[in-house]
Amino acid sequence: MPMILYTFFDTYDFSGKTIIPFNTHGGSGFSNTINSIKELEPAANVNDNGYTVSRNNVNESESEIIAWLGDLGYNK
């Protein structure tokens, strides 16, 4: 996870909030990002069903992102 996100989570309190992770990557996927967020924000509801896409597939991922958001209940 980029250092700026550690600063972001240190700065803001997400207690009682839902965090839905998503990212682009160059080969590592989420790595340990979701667990790191859970450790940094233990009072938040961190969704395990995040979306990750390779930087090589970003241009082709729109329909998958829309489907993922729909599965989460966020319809277009």
Coordinates of C-alpha atoms in Angstrom, one line a residue:
M1 CA 0.0 0.0 0.0
P2 CA 1.4 3.4 -0.9
M3 CA 2.7 5.4 2.1
I4 CA 0.2 8.2 1.4
L5 CA -2.6 5.8 2.3
Y6 CA -1.0 5.2 5.7
T7 CA -1.0 8.9 6.3
F8 CA -4.6 9.1 5.0
F9 CA -5.8 6.4 7.5
D10 CA -3.7 8.0 10.3
T11 CA -5.4 11.4 9.6
Y12 CA -9.1 10.3 9.4
D13 CA -11.2 8.2 11.7
F14 CA -13.3 5.6 9.8
S15 CA -15.0 4.1 12.9
G16 CA -18.4 2.9 11.9
K17 CA -17.8 3.5 8.2
T18 CA -17.6 1.0 5.4
I19 CA -14.4 0.9 3.4
I20 CA -14.5 -0.8 0.0
P21 CA -11.0 -1.2 -1.4
F22 CA -10.1 -1.0 -5.0
N23 CA -6.9 -0.6 -6.9
T24 CA -4.8 -0.9 -10.0
H25 CA -1.5 -2.9 -9.8
G26 CA 1.5 -3.9 -11.8
G27 CA 1.4 -7.6 -10.7
S28 CA 0.9 -7.7 -7.0
G29 CA -2.9 -7.5 -6.8
F30 CA -4.0 -6.4 -3.4
S31 CA -1.0 -8.0 -1.7
N32 CA -1.8 -7.4 2.0
T33 CA -3.7 -4.1 1.5
I34 CA -7.0 -5.3 2.8
N35 CA -5.5 -6.7 6.0
S36 CA -3.4 -3.5 6.4
I37 CA -6.5 -1.4 6.2
K38 CA -8.3 -3.6 8.7
E39 CA -5.3 -3.2 11.1
L40 CA -5.2 0.6 10.6
E41 CA -9.0 1.0 10.9
P42 CA -10.2 -1.7 13.4
A43 CA -13.5 0.0 14.1
A44 CA -14.4 0.3 10.4
N45 CA -16.2 -2.3 8.3
V46 CA -13.6 -3.2 5.6
N47 CA -15.2 -5.1 2.7
D48 CA -13.2 -8.2 1.7
N49 CA -14.8 -8.1 -1.8
G50 CA -12.5 -5.3 -3.2
Y51 CA -11.7 -4.9 -6.9
T52 CA -8.3 -5.1 -8.2
V53 CA -7.2 -4.7 -11.9
S54 CA -3.9 -5.0 -13.6
R55 CA -2.5 -1.8 -15.1
N56 CA -2.5 -3.7 -18.4
N57 CA -6.2 -4.3 -18.3
V58 CA -7.6 -0.9 -17.0
N59 CA -8.9 0.1 -20.4
E60 CA -11.0 -3.1 -20.8
S61 CA -12.3 -3.2 -17.2
E62 CA -15.3 -0.9 -17.3
S63 CA -18.0 -3.7 -17.6
E64 CA -16.3 -5.7 -14.8
I65 CA -16.2 -2.6 -12.5
I66 CA -19.9 -1.8 -13.2
A67 CA -20.8 -5.5 -12.4
W68 CA -18.7 -5.4 -9.2
L69 CA -20.4 -2.2 -8.1
G70 CA -23.8 -3.7 -8.9
D71 CA -22.9 -6.8 -6.8
L72 CA -22.1 -4.4 -3.9
G73 CA -25.5 -2.7 -4.4
Y74 CA -24.3 0.4 -6.2
N75 CA -26.3 0.3 -9.4
K76 CA -25.7 2.7 -12.2

